[in-house]
Coordinates of C-alpha atoms in Angstrom, one line a residue:
M446 CA 0.0 0.0 0.0
T447 CA 1.3 3.5 -0.8
Q448 CA 1.7 6.2 1.8
S449 CA -1.5 7.8 3.0
Q450 CA -2.5 10.8 0.9
D451 CA -3.7 14.2 2.3
W452 CA -7.1 14.0 0.7
W453 CA -7.9 10.5 2.0
V454 CA -10.5 10.3 4.8
Y455 CA -10.7 6.5 4.7
E456 CA -7.2 5.1 5.0
G457 CA -7.9 1.3 4.8
S458 CA -5.9 0.7 8.0
G459 CA -8.7 -1.0 9.9
V460 CA -7.8 1.2 12.9
P461 CA -10.8 3.3 14.1
H462 CA -10.2 7.1 13.9
D463 CA -12.0 10.4 13.5
G464 CA -10.9 11.1 10.0
I465 CA -14.5 11.8 9.0
R466 CA -14.0 15.2 10.6
R467 CA -11.6 16.0 7.8
L468 CA -14.2 15.5 5.1
P469 CA -14.7 18.8 3.3
E470 CA -18.1 20.3 2.7
A471 CA -20.2 18.7 0.0
P472 CA -20.0 20.1 -3.5
P473 CA -22.9 22.6 -4.0
W474 CA -24.8 20.1 -6.3
R475 CA -24.6 17.4 -3.5
A476 CA -25.3 19.6 -0.4
F477 CA -28.3 18.5 1.6
R478 CA -28.5 21.0 4.4
H479 CA -32.3 21.1 4.4
S480 CA -34.2 23.6 6.6
G481 CA -35.4 20.8 8.8
A482 CA -31.8 19.7 9.6
R483 CA -30.8 22.6 11.7
P484 CA -27.5 22.0 13.7
E485 CA -29.4 21.8 17.0
R486 CA -31.7 19.1 15.5
L487 CA -29.0 16.8 14.0
L488 CA -29.0 13.3 15.4
G489 CA -25.9 12.2 17.3
P490 CA -24.1 9.1 16.2
P491 CA -26.0 5.8 17.0
A492 CA -24.8 3.3 19.5
A493 CA -21.3 1.8 19.0
D494 CA -20.8 -0.8 16.4
D495 CA -22.7 -4.0 16.7
D496 CA -19.8 -6.1 17.9
D497 CA -21.3 -9.4 16.6
A498 CA -21.7 -7.9 13.1
V499 CA -18.3 -6.3 13.0
Q500 CA -16.6 -9.6 14.1
R501 CA -18.5 -11.6 11.6
H502 CA -17.3 -9.4 8.8
L503 CA -14.0 -8.0 9.9
G504 CA -12.6 -10.6 12.3
R505 CA -12.0 -10.7 16.0
A506 CA -11.1 -7.6 18.0
G507 CA -7.3 -7.0 18.0
Q508 CA -6.7 -9.0 14.9
G509 CA -6.9 -6.2 12.4
A510 CA -9.3 -5.7 9.5
A511 CA -10.4 -8.7 7.4
Y512 CA -10.9 -6.4 4.5
Q513 CA -7.4 -5.8 3.2
A514 CA -8.1 -2.7 1.0
G515 CA -5.8 -1.9 -1.9
D516 CA -4.9 1.5 -3.2
R517 CA -7.6 1.5 -5.9
E518 CA -10.3 0.6 -3.3
I519 CA -9.1 3.3 -0.9
H520 CA -9.0 5.9 -3.7
L521 CA -12.6 5.1 -4.9
V522 CA -14.1 5.0 -1.4
N523 CA -12.7 8.4 -0.8
L524 CA -14.0 9.7 -4.1
A525 CA -17.5 8.5 -3.1
L526 CA -17.1 10.2 0.3
H527 CA -16.0 13.5 -1.1
L528 CA -18.5 13.6 -4.0
R529 CA -21.4 12.2 -1.9
R530 CA -22.1 9.6 -4.5
P531 CA -23.0 5.9 -4.1
L532 CA -20.2 3.3 -4.6
L533 CA -21.2 0.5 -6.9
L534 CA -19.2 -2.6 -6.3
T535 CA -19.2 -5.4 -8.9
G536 CA -17.4 -8.7 -8.8
K537 CA -17.8 -12.4 -8.3
P538 CA -19.7 -13.8 -5.3
G539 CA -17.5 -14.1 -2.1
T540 CA -14.8 -11.6 -3.0
G541 CA -15.6 -9.3 -0.1
K542 CA -17.8 -6.7 -1.6
S543 CA -20.2 -6.2 1.3
T544 CA -17.3 -6.4 3.8
L545 CA -16.0 -3.1 2.4
A546 CA -19.1 -1.3 3.9
Y547 CA -18.3 -2.7 7.3
A548 CA -14.6 -1.8 7.0
V549 CA -15.5 1.9 6.3
A550 CA -18.1 2.1 9.0
H551 CA -15.7 0.6 11.5
E552 CA -12.6 2.7 10.7
L553 CA -14.5 6.0 10.4
R554 CA -16.7 5.3 13.5
L555 CA -19.9 5.8 11.6
G556 CA -22.0 3.4 13.6
P557 CA -23.7 0.1 12.7
V558 CA -24.1 -0.6 9.0
L559 CA -27.6 -0.3 7.7
R560 CA -28.0 -3.4 5.5
W561 CA -30.8 -3.8 2.9
A562 CA -30.7 -7.2 1.2
I563 CA -32.4 -7.0 -2.2
T564 CA -34.6 -9.7 -3.7
S565 CA -36.7 -9.9 -6.9
R566 CA -39.7 -8.6 -4.9
S567 CA -37.9 -5.6 -3.3
T568 CA -39.4 -2.1 -3.9
L569 CA -38.2 1.4 -3.0
K570 CA -40.9 1.7 -0.3
D571 CA -39.5 -1.4 1.5
G572 CA -36.3 0.4 2.1
L573 CA -37.9 3.7 3.1
Y574 CA -40.6 2.7 5.6
E575 CA -43.3 0.2 6.5
Y576 CA -46.7 1.0 7.9
D577 CA -48.8 -1.5 9.8
A578 CA -52.3 -0.2 8.8
V579 CA -54.0 -3.4 9.8
G580 CA -52.5 -3.3 13.3
R581 CA -53.6 0.3 13.7
L582 CA -57.2 -0.5 12.6
Y583 CA -57.3 -3.5 14.9
D584 CA -56.2 -1.4 17.9
A585 CA -58.6 1.4 17.0
G586 CA -61.4 -1.2 17.0
L587 CA -60.4 -2.4 20.4
R588 CA -60.4 1.2 21.7
N589 CA -63.8 1.8 20.2
A590 CA -65.2 -1.4 21.7
G591 CA -63.8 -0.4 25.1
T592 CA -65.4 3.0 25.0
L593 CA -68.8 1.6 24.0
T594 CA -68.8 -0.8 26.9
G595 CA -67.6 1.8 29.3
R596 CA -68.8 5.3 30.2
T597 CA -71.2 6.9 27.7
G598 CA -70.3 10.1 25.9
E599 CA -66.5 9.4 26.0
A600 CA -64.9 9.9 22.6
P601 CA -62.4 7.2 21.7
E602 CA -58.8 8.3 21.6
P603 CA -57.2 7.7 18.2
P604 CA -54.1 5.5 18.4
D605 CA -50.7 7.2 17.7
I606 CA -49.9 6.4 14.1
G607 CA -46.2 6.6 14.7
K608 CA -46.2 3.4 16.8
Y609 CA -47.3 1.5 13.7
M610 CA -44.6 2.8 11.5
W611 CA -40.9 2.1 11.2
L612 CA -38.2 3.3 8.8
G613 CA -36.3 0.9 6.6
P614 CA -32.5 0.9 6.1
L615 CA -32.7 3.6 3.4
G616 CA -35.2 5.7 5.3
T617 CA -33.0 5.5 8.5
A618 CA -29.9 6.4 6.5
L619 CA -31.7 9.6 5.2
L620 CA -32.4 10.9 8.7
P621 CA -30.5 14.1 9.6
W622 CA -27.4 12.4 11.2
R623 CA -24.5 14.6 12.3
R624 CA -22.2 12.1 10.6
P625 CA -23.1 10.1 7.5
R626 CA -24.4 6.6 8.0
V627 CA -23.2 3.6 6.0
L628 CA -26.0 2.0 3.9
L629 CA -25.3 -1.4 2.3
I630 CA -27.7 -2.2 -0.5
D631 CA -26.7 -5.8 -1.1
E632 CA -27.0 -7.7 -4.4
I633 CA -28.9 -5.0 -6.3
D634 CA -28.7 -7.1 -9.5
K635 CA -31.5 -9.3 -8.0
S636 CA -34.0 -6.5 -8.2
D637 CA -36.5 -6.0 -11.0
M638 CA -35.6 -3.8 -14.0
D639 CA -37.1 -0.6 -12.6
F640 CA -35.6 -0.7 -9.2
P641 CA -32.2 1.1 -9.9
N642 CA -34.1 4.0 -11.5
D643 CA -36.5 4.2 -8.6
L644 CA -33.5 4.9 -6.3
L645 CA -32.3 7.8 -8.4
N646 CA -34.8 10.4 -7.2
V647 CA -34.1 9.6 -3.5
F648 CA -30.4 9.7 -4.2
E649 CA -30.6 13.0 -6.0
E650 CA -32.9 14.7 -3.5
G651 CA -31.7 13.2 -0.2
E652 CA -35.2 13.2 1.2
F653 CA -38.7 11.6 1.0
V654 CA -42.1 12.1 2.4
I655 CA -44.2 9.6 4.3
P656 CA -47.8 10.4 3.1
E657 CA -49.5 8.8 6.1
L658 CA -47.7 11.2 8.4
A659 CA -47.8 14.2 6.1
R660 CA -51.6 14.1 6.1
L661 CA -51.6 14.7 9.8
G662 CA -50.2 18.2 9.3
R663 CA -47.0 19.8 10.7
G664 CA -46.9 18.1 14.0
E665 CA -44.2 15.6 15.0
Q666 CA -44.6 11.9 15.3
H667 CA -42.3 9.3 16.9
V668 CA -41.3 6.4 14.6
M669 CA -39.0 3.5 15.0
T670 CA -35.7 3.3 13.0
A671 CA -33.9 0.3 11.6
D672 CA -31.6 0.7 14.6
R673 CA -34.7 0.0 16.8
E674 CA -34.6 3.5 18.3
Q675 CA -37.3 6.1 18.2
V676 CA -36.9 9.4 16.4
E677 CA -39.1 12.4 15.7
V678 CA -40.3 13.0 12.1
S679 CA -41.9 16.4 11.4
A680 CA -44.7 16.8 8.9
G681 CA -43.9 13.4 7.5
A682 CA -40.6 14.6 5.9
V683 CA -37.3 12.7 6.2
A684 CA -34.4 14.7 5.0
C685 CA -30.7 14.0 5.4
A686 CA -28.1 16.6 6.6
E687 CA -25.2 14.5 5.1
F688 CA -25.6 12.1 2.2
P689 CA -25.0 8.6 3.5
F690 CA -22.1 6.5 2.4
V691 CA -24.0 4.1 0.1
V692 CA -22.4 0.8 -1.0
L693 CA -24.3 -1.1 -3.7
T694 CA -23.1 -4.6 -4.5
S695 CA -23.6 -6.6 -7.7
N696 CA -22.6 -10.1 -8.7
E697 CA -22.4 -9.0 -12.4
E698 CA -25.6 -10.8 -13.2
R699 CA -27.2 -7.9 -15.2
E700 CA -26.5 -4.5 -16.7
F701 CA -27.8 -1.2 -15.2
P702 CA -29.3 1.9 -16.9
M703 CA -26.8 4.6 -17.9
A704 CA -28.7 7.2 -15.9
F705 CA -28.0 5.1 -12.8
L706 CA -24.4 4.3 -13.6
R707 CA -23.4 8.0 -14.2
R708 CA -24.5 8.8 -10.6
C709 CA -22.3 6.1 -9.1
I710 CA -18.6 5.7 -8.4
R711 CA -17.9 2.2 -9.9
L712 CA -15.4 -0.3 -8.5
E713 CA -14.8 -3.8 -9.7
I714 CA -13.5 -6.1 -6.9
G715 CA -11.2 -8.8 -8.2
A716 CA -10.0 -12.0 -6.5
P717 CA -7.7 -11.3 -3.6
D718 CA -4.0 -12.1 -3.9
E719 CA -2.0 -14.2 -1.4
E720 CA -1.1 -11.4 1.0
R721 CA -4.7 -10.1 1.2
L722 CA -5.9 -13.6 1.9
K723 CA -3.4 -14.1 4.7
G724 CA -4.5 -10.8 6.3
M725 CA -8.2 -11.8 6.1
V726 CA -7.5 -15.3 7.5
A727 CA -5.4 -13.8 10.4
A728 CA -8.2 -11.4 11.2
H729 CA -10.7 -14.2 11.6
L730 CA -8.6 -17.2 12.8
G731 CA -5.6 -15.5 14.4
E732 CA -2.0 -16.1 13.6
P733 CA -1.1 -19.7 12.8
G734 CA 0.3 -21.7 15.7
A735 CA -1.2 -19.4 18.3
G736 CA -3.7 -21.0 20.7
G737 CA -4.0 -24.2 18.6
N738 CA -4.6 -22.5 15.3
G739 CA -2.7 -25.0 13.2
S740 CA 0.7 -24.8 11.6
A741 CA 1.9 -22.0 9.3
E742 CA 2.9 -24.6 6.8
A743 CA -0.6 -26.2 6.6
R744 CA -2.2 -22.8 6.3
A745 CA 0.1 -21.7 3.5
E746 CA -0.5 -24.9 1.6
I747 CA -4.3 -24.6 1.9
I748 CA -4.1 -20.9 0.7
A749 CA -1.9 -22.0 -2.2
Q750 CA -4.4 -24.7 -3.1
F751 CA -7.3 -22.2 -2.9
L752 CA -5.5 -19.8 -5.3
A753 CA -4.6 -22.5 -7.7
R754 CA -8.1 -23.9 -7.9
Q755 CA -9.4 -20.3 -8.3
R756 CA -7.1 -19.8 -11.3
E757 CA -7.6 -23.2 -12.9
M758 CA -11.1 -24.5 -12.0
G759 CA -13.5 -21.6 -11.5
T760 CA -15.0 -19.3 -8.9
L761 CA -14.2 -19.8 -5.2
A762 CA -15.4 -17.5 -2.4
N763 CA -13.3 -16.2 0.5
D764 CA -15.6 -17.9 3.1
Q765 CA -14.9 -21.3 1.5
L766 CA -11.2 -20.7 2.4
L767 CA -12.1 -19.8 6.0
N768 CA -14.3 -22.9 6.3
A769 CA -11.5 -25.2 4.9
L770 CA -8.8 -23.6 7.3
L771 CA -11.1 -23.9 10.3
M772 CA -11.8 -27.6 9.6
A773 CA -8.1 -28.2 8.9
E774 CA -7.2 -26.9 12.3
R775 CA -9.9 -29.2 13.8
G776 CA -8.1 -32.3 12.4
L777 CA -9.2 -32.8 8.7
W778 CA -5.7 -31.9 7.5
D779 CA -4.2 -34.8 9.5
N780 CA -5.2 -37.7 7.1
E781 CA -5.9 -38.3 3.4
T782 CA -9.7 -38.7 3.9
G783 CA -9.9 -35.3 5.6
R784 CA -7.7 -33.6 2.9
A785 CA -10.0 -35.0 0.2
L786 CA -13.0 -33.6 2.0
L787 CA -11.4 -30.2 2.1
G788 CA -10.4 -30.2 -1.6
D789 CA -13.5 -31.9 -3.1
D790 CA -16.2 -30.4 -0.9
L791 CA -15.2 -27.2 0.9
L792 CA -13.0 -25.9 -1.9
R793 CA -15.4 -26.9 -4.7
P794 CA -15.8 -24.1 -7.3
L795 CA -19.2 -22.4 -7.1
D796 CA -19.7 -22.4 -10.9
R797 CA -19.3 -26.2 -11.3
G798 CA -22.0 -28.7 -10.7

């Protein structure tokens, strides 16, 4: 890795720091200082990183970052941060695309990653908010029934609509946070054809309106976020103060509209080399030989086998390597039957039947 450059905010070191404070103001065409996002109303950072999620993606505490970012990845992450543009990551499954979102959030102390896993049925509204209208009507019916069987002349109290509404990952990311949140929109290529274009208006405006709340007037309502915390929403409008750091991942299973692509910073994630694999493995499994973690020779041989199979036979995912190394340390590397299981089953190319 080359020496850190002055314009970098994200350094790819895996060591948490407050470099986000060095991020310059947004360019005028990407500034989102809406009137509703006055400094005194900005939301403080959410609770500290979800330790379980961070360790799943980045490895155990004290072992460094599992995502070994190269110079190009660091450059393009910083371009996306400076320009307030989504980062579109493309590459084969299992190459660590989604892990980059966790690495940036962890290093820049941006709080838990807001993850939105896309399916063929996903719609824009799913990511913005959900409203349990049936639950509200049911509760209203119970209140009315209670009033009718109780004292006469007492008007039923309408249930608070906010308690039946919660923001999705995208909606939560667009709240007026003091620091940008990290939003992972995972496997966007699974969506229907119109979905990428549906995102464009929200990405361009940095805000959206919840009609069910807007109809109630200019008052404030408490709604639940994807972090399972309550926030106030005024007049049904959700508007960001800082555009979130958005990471979109694609397994290269489809093409995207040009209007969508021109609004993204694009990065292709290739297969990791030997040094990056060693760093990832050490982050998750510790250094070889420490605490019964197997020998350095066995680990090096399995990594070499993984890379050779990847070059010669087809697509292999990083987690397949982790699975093979873990089971090797539990005894499968000690005999021919176990070694065959590692090679034939755990390191079996994904694109072969």
